[in-house]
Short mmCIF file of C-alpha atoms in Angstrom, two decimals:
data_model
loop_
_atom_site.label_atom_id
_atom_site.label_comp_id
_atom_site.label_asym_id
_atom_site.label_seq_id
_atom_site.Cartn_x
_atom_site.Cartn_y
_atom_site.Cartn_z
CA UNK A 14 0.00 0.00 0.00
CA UNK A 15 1.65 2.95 -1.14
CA UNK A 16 -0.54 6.30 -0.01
CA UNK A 17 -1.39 10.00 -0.75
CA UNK A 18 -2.19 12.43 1.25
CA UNK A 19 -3.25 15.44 0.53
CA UNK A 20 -3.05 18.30 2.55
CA UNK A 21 -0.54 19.06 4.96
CA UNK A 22 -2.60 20.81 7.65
CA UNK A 23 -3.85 20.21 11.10
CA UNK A 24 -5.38 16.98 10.03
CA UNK A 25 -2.82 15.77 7.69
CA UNK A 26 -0.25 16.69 10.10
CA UNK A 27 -1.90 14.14 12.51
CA UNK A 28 -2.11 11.27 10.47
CA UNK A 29 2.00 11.07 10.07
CA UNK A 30 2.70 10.64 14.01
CA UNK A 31 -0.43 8.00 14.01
CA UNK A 32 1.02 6.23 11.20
CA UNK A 33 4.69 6.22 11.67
CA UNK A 34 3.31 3.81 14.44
CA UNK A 35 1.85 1.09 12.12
CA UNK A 36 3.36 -1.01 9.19
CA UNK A 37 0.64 -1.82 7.22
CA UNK A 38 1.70 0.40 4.33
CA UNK A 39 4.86 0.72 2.04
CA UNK A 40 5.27 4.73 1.97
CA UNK A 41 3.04 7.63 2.94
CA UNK A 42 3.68 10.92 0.45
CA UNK A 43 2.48 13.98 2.29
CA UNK A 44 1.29 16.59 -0.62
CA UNK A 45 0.56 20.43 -0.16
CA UNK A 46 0.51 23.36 -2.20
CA UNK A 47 2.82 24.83 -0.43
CA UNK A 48 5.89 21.98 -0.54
CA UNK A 49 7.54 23.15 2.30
CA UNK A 50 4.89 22.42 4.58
CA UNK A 51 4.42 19.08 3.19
CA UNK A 52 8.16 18.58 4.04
CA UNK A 53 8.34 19.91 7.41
CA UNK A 54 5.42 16.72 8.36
CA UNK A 55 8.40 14.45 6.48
CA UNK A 56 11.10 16.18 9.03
CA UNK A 57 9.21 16.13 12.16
CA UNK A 58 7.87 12.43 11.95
CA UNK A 59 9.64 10.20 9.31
CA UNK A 60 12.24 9.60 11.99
CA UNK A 61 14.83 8.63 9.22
CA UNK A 62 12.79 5.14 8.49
CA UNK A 63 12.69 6.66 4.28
CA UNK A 64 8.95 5.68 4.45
CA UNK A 65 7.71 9.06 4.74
CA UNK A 66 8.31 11.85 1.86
CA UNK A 67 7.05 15.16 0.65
CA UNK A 68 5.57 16.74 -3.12
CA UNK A 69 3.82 19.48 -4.40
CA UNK A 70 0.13 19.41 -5.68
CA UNK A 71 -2.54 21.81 -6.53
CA UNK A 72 -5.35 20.42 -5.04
CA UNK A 73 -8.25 22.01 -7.32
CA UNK A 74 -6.11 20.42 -10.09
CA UNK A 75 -7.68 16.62 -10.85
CA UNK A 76 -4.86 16.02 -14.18
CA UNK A 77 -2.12 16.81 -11.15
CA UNK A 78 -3.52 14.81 -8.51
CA UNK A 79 -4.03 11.77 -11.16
CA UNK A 80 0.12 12.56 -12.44
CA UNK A 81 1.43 12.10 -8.88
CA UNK A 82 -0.77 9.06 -8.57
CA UNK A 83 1.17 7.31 -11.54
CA UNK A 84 4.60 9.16 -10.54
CA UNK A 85 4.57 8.02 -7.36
CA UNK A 86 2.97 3.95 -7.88
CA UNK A 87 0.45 5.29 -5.26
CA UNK A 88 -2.74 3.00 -4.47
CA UNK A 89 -4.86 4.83 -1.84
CA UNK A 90 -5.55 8.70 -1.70
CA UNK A 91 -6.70 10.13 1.52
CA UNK A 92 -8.01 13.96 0.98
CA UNK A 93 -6.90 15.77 3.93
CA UNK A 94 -7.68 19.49 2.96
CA UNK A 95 -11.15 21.42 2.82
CA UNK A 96 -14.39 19.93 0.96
CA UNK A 97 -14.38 22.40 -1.34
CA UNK A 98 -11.09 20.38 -3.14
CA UNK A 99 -13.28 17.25 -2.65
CA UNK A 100 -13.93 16.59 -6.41
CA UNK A 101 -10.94 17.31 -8.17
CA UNK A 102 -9.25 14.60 -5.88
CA UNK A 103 -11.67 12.24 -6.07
CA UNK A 104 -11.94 12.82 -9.83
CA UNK A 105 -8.08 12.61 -10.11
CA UNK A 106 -8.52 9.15 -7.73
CA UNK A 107 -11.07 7.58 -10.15
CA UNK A 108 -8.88 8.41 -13.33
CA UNK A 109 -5.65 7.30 -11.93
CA UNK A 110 -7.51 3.62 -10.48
CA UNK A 111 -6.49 3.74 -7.07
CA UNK A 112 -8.87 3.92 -4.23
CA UNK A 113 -10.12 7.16 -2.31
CA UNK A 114 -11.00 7.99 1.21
CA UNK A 115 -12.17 11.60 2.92
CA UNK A 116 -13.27 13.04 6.18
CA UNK A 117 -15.50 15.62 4.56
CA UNK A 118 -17.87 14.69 1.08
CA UNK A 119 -18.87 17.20 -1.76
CA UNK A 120 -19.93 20.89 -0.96
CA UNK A 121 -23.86 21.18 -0.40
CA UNK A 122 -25.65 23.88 -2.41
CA UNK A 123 -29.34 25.50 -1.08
CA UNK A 124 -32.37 24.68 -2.81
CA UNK A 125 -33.10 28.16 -4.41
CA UNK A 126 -35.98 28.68 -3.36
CA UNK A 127 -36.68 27.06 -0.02
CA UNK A 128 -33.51 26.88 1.58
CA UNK A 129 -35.02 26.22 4.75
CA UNK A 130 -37.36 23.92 3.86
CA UNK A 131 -36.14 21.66 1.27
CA UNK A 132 -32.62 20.36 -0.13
CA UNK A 133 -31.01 21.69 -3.02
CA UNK A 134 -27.92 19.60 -4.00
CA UNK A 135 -27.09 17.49 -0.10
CA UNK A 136 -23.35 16.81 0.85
CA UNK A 137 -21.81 13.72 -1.22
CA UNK A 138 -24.45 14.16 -3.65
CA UNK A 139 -21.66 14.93 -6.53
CA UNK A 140 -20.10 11.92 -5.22
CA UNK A 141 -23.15 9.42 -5.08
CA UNK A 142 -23.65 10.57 -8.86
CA UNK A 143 -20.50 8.59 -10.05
CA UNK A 144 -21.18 5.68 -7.82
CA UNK A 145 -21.49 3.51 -10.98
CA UNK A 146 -17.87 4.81 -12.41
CA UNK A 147 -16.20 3.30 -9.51
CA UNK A 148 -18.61 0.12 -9.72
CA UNK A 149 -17.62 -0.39 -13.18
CA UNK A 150 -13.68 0.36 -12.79
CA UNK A 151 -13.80 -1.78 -9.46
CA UNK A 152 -12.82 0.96 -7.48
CA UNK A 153 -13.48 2.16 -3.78
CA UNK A 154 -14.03 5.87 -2.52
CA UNK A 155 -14.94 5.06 1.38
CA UNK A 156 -16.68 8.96 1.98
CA UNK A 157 -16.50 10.37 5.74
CA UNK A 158 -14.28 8.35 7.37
CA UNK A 159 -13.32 10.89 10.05
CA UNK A 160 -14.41 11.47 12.86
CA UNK A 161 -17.82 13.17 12.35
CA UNK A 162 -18.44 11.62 9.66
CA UNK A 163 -16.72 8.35 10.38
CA UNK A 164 -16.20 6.99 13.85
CA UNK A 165 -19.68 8.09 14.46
CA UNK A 166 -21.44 6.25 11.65
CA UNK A 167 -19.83 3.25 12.76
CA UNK A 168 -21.24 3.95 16.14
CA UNK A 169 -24.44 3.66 14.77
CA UNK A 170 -24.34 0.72 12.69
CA UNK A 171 -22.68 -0.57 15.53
CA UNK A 172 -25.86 -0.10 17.13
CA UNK A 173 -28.18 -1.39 14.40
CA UNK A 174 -25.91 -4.92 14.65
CA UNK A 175 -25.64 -4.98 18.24
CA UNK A 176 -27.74 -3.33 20.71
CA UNK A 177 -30.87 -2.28 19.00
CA UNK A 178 -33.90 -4.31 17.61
CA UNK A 179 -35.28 -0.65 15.96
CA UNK A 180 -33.75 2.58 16.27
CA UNK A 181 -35.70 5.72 16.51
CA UNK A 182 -33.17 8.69 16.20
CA UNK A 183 -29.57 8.11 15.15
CA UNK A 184 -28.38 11.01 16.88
CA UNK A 185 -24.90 12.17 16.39
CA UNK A 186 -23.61 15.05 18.95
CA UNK A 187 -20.61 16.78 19.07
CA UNK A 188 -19.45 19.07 22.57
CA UNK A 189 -16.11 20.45 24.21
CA UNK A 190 -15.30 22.42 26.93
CA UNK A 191 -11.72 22.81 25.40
CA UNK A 192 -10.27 26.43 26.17
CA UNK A 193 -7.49 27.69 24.07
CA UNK A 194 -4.99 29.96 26.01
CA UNK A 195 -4.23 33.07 24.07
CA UNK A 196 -6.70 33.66 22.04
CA UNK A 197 -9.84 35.66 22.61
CA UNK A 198 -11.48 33.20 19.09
CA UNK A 199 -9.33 30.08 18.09
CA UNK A 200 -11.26 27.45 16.31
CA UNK A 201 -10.18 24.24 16.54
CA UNK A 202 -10.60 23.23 13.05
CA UNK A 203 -10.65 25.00 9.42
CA UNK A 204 -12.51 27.84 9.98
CA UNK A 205 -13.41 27.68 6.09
CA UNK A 206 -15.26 24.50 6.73
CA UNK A 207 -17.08 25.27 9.75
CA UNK A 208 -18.53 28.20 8.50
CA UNK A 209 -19.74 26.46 5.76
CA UNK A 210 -21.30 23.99 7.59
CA UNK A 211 -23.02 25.74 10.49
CA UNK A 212 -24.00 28.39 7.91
CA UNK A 213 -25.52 26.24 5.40
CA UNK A 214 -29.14 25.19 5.97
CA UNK A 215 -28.99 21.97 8.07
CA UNK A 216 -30.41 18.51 6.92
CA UNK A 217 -32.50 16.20 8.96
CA UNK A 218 -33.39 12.91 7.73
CA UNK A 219 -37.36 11.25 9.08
CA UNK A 220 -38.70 8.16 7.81
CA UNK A 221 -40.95 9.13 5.39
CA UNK A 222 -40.19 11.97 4.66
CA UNK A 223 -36.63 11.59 3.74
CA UNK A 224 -34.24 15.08 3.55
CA UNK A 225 -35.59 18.36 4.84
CA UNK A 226 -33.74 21.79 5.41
CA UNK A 227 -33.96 23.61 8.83
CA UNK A 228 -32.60 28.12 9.59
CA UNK A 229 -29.73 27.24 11.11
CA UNK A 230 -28.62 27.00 14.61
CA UNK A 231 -32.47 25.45 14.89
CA UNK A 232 -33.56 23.50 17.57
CA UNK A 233 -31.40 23.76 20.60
CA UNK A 234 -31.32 21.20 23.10
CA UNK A 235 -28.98 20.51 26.28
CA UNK A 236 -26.66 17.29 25.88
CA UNK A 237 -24.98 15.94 28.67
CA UNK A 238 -21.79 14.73 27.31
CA UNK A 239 -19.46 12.36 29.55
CA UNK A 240 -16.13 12.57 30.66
CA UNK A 241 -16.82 15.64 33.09
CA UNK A 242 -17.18 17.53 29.92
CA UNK A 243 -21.90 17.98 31.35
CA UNK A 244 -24.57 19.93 29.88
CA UNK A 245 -23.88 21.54 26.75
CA UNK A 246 -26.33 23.75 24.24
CA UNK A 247 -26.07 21.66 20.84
CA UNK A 248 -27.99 22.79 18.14
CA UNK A 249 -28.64 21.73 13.91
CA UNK A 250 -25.65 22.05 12.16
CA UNK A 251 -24.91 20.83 8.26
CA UNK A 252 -23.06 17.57 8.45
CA UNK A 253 -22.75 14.55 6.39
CA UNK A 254 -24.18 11.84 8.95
CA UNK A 255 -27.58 12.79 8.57
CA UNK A 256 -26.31 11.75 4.49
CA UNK A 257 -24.94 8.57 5.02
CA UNK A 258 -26.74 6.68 8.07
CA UNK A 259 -30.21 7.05 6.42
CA UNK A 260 -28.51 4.99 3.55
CA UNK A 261 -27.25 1.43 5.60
CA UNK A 262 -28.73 2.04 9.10
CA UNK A 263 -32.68 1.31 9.46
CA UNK A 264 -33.68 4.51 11.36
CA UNK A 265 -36.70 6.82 12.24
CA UNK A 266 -34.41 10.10 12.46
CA UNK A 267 -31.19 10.79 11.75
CA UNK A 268 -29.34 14.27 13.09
CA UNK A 269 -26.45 16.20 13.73
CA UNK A 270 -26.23 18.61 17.03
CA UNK A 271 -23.29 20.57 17.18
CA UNK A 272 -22.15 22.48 20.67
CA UNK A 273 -21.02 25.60 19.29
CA UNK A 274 -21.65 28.58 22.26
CA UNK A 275 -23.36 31.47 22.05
CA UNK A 276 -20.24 33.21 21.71
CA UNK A 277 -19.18 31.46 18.04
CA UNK A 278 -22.79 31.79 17.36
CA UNK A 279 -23.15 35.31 17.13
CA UNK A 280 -19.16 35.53 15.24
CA UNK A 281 -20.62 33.04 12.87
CA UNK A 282 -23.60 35.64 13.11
CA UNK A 283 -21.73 38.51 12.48
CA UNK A 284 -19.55 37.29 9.52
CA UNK A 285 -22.63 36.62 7.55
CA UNK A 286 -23.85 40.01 8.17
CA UNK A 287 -20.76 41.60 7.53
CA UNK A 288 -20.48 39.09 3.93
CA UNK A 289 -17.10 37.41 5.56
CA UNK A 290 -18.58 34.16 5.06
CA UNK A 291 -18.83 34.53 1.20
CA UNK A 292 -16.28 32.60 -1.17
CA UNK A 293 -16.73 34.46 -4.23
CA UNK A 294 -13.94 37.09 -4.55
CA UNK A 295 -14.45 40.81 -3.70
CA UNK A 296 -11.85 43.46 -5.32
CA UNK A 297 -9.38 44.96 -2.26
CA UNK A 298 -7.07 47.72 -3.92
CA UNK A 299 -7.02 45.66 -7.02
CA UNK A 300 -6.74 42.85 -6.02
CA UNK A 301 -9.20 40.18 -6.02
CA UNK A 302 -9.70 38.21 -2.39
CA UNK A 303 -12.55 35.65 -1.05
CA UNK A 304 -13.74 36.99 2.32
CA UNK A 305 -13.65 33.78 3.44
CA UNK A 306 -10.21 33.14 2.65
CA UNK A 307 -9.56 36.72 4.49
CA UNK A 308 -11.37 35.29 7.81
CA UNK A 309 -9.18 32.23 7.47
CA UNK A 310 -5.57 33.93 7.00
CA UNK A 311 -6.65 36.49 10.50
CA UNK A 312 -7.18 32.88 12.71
CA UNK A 313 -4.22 30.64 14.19
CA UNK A 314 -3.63 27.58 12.05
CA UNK A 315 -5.62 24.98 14.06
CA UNK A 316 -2.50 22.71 13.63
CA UNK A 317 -0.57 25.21 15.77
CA UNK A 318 -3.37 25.32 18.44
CA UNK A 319 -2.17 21.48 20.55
CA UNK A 320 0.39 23.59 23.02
CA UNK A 321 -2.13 26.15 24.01
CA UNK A 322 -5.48 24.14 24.05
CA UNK A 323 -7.17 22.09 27.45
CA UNK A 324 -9.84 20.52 28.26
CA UNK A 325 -12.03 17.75 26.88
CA UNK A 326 -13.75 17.35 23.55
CA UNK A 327 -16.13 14.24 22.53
CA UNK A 328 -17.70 13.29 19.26
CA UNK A 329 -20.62 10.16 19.76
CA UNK A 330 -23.60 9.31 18.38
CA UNK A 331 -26.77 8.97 20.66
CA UNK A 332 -29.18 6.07 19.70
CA UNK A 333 -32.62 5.97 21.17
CA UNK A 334 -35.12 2.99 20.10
CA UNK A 335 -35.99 -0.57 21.40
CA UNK A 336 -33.95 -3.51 22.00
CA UNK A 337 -35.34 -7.33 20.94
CA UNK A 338 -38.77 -6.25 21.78
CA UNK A 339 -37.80 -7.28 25.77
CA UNK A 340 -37.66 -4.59 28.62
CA UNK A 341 -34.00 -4.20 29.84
CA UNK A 342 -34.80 -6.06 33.42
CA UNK A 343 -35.47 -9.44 31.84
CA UNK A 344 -33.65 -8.91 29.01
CA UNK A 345 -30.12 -8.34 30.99
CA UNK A 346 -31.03 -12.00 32.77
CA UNK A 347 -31.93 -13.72 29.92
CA UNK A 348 -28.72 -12.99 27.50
CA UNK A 349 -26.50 -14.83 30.21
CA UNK A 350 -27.64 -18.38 29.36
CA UNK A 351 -27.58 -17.66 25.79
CA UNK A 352 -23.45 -16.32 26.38
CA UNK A 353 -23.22 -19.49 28.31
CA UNK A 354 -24.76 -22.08 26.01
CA UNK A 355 -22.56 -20.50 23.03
CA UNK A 356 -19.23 -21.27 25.45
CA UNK A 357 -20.52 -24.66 26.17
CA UNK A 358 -20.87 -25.48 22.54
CA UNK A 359 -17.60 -24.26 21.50
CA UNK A 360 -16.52 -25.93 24.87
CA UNK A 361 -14.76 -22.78 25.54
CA UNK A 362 -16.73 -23.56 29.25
CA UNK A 363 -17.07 -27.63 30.01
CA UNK A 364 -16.98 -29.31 32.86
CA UNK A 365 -18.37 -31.93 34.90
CA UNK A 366 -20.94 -31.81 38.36
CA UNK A 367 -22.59 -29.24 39.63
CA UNK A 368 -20.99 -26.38 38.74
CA UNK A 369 -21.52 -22.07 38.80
CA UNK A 370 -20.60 -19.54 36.93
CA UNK A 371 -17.41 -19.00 39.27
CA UNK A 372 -15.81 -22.45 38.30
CA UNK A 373 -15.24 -21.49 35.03
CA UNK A 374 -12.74 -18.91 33.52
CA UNK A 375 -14.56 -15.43 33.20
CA UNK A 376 -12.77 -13.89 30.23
CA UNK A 377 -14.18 -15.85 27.28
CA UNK A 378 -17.83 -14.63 28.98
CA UNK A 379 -17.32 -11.11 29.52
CA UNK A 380 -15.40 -11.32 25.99
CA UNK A 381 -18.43 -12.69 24.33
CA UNK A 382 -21.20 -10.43 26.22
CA UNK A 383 -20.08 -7.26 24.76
CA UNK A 384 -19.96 -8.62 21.24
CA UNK A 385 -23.50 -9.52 22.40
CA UNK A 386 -24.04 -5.67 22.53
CA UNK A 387 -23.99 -5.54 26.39
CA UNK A 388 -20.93 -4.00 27.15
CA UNK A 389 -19.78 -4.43 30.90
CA UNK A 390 -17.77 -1.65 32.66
CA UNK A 391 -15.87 -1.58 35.94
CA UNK A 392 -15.35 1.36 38.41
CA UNK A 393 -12.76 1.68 41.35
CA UNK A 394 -14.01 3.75 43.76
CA UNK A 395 -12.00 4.77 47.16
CA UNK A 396 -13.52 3.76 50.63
CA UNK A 397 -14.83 6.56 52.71
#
């Protein structure tokens, strides 16, 4: 496995420490616009092994991406930079036959009319359209495989395989109470890409009904999130879950809840007043700038932002809906037998007499239980 990545950025940056751990892969080439930042991930993180190196690409350039494809005997892209580069990449993927994973899926456009009532062209939508290319060349693009998208879609199938006979609401939340030191506004990712997704019109998915639009920042609701992190205000936010769940997980609601603050609520507020948030270039003393862009260059590079930044941030899905048509106090009593017959057919468990559960090893049952889907948990707690 030879791989691409492009983008040198926070995220990029992040995969080369993670995977100078692993030898799964041949080589990793780590490809920016700007070369020297591409290099620098080589420096840090290659640690003189020769399996990491650097190269120039424009990103928005799909002949380019496909050249360095061939140049380099690469076999797996991973696009590492914002969504708006999304299809040149994955065009330059499908033409140079290799396969192609992202974290973030085609740019969404409003429906013209009804922005907040119906979809216009949804995240990944581009990318769903070629579906059949890749079919036919017996290719892969695995979309959203971050995070959020990612992880958390795999939390929910998880779900649908596992712990769930029907699921209501596939609900994926995101909340921090990280604090960056320095700063008076530091976001902790592209700033490009979250205002275009808690500015665009955000998607919910019902049974039904299928896709609908809501204004954003709709529907706010208090989320307790773990880890001492407590009650946080989420509210609707554009994301590619509600896009991709719907599609392989049986559901009744699919959404995305973001915990943004009332603080980067109103400067999300403001820079749409103010036009910041706009892409299309504005003349500045003759020259020709994207607001956006502008907004972008004034911020801290997020990959800059690990030194200064504390606190806890966590990214889940919440899953509400029924579980094998039993209610949980029976249910927990009757999946113990089951785990226990399945050992004694494998003879994992055997014996002879009369025996209890103590006379027999307990790894292979607590093993088995959570593939089950009832995950066991211990606590340590301190006498008084």
């Amino acid at each position: 496995m030879k791989i691409l990545v492009v983008g040198a950025g926070g995220v990029g940056a992040s995969f080369a420490p993670i995977a100078a751990r692993r030898d799964f892969y041949e080589h990793v080439v780590f490809a920016d616009y700007d070369e020297g930042r591409a290099q620098s991930v080589v420096d840090r993180y290659d640690g003189g092994t020769g399996r990491f190196s650097a190269a120039q690409v424009d990103a928005s350039d799909t002949s380019a991406v496909a050249e360095l494809c061939r140049q380099r005997g690469i076999t797996h892209v991973l696009n590492a930079v914002d969504p708006r580069f999304v299809m040149p990449i994955f065009d330059g993927a499908l033409d140079a036959g290799v396969t192609y994973l992202d974290m973030a899926m085609s740019l969404s456009h409003a429906h013209p009319d009804k922005p907040y009532e119906l979809p216009g062209e949804k995240l990944g939508d581009a990318q769903f359209a070629q579906a059949g290319d890749w079919e036919k060349k017996g290719q892969l693009a695995l979309v959203g495989i971050g995070v959020e998208p990612g992880l958390s879609d795999v939390f929910a199938r998880y779900a649908q395989d596992h712990l769930f006979s029907h699921i209501d609401e596939a609900g994926v939340r995101d909340g921090a109470n990280l604090v960056v030191s320095g700063y008076d506004f530091a976001p902790g990712f592209s700033i490009w890409t979250t205002i275009e997704e808690c500015l665009n019109p955000p998607v919910v998915w019902e049974k039904g009904r299928e896709w609908f639009t809501l204004p954003p920042f709709s529907e706010p609701e208090v989320f307790t999130f773990p880890e001492g992190i407590g009650p946080v205000e989420c509210v609707h936010v554009e994301h590619e879950e509600v896009l991709l769940i719907p599609r392989w997980v049986e559901c009744e609601r699919a959404t995305f809840k973001y915990g943004l603050g009332d603080e980067f609520i109103e400067v999300l507020k403001t820079l749409h007043k103010l036009g910041l948030d706009k892409t299309d270039p504005v003349t500045v003393r003759g020259q020709q700038v994207s607001p956006r862009d502008v907004v972008a260059a004034c911020l801290p590079d997020p990959a800059t932002l690990g030194p200064q930044m504390s606190g806890k941030t966590c990214a889940g899905t919440w899953v509400t809906g029924g579980r094998d048509g039993a209610q949980a106090v029976v249910w927990q009593t009757a999946i113990n037998p089951v785990v226990a017959l399945e050992l004694l057919a494998t003879e994992t468990w055997s014996g002879t007499g009369v025996l209890g559960p103590e006379a027999f090893p307990p790894d292979p049952f607590l093993d088995l239980l959570t593939e089950y889907g009832s995950p066991w948990g211990m606590e340590e707690r301190t006498p008084a």
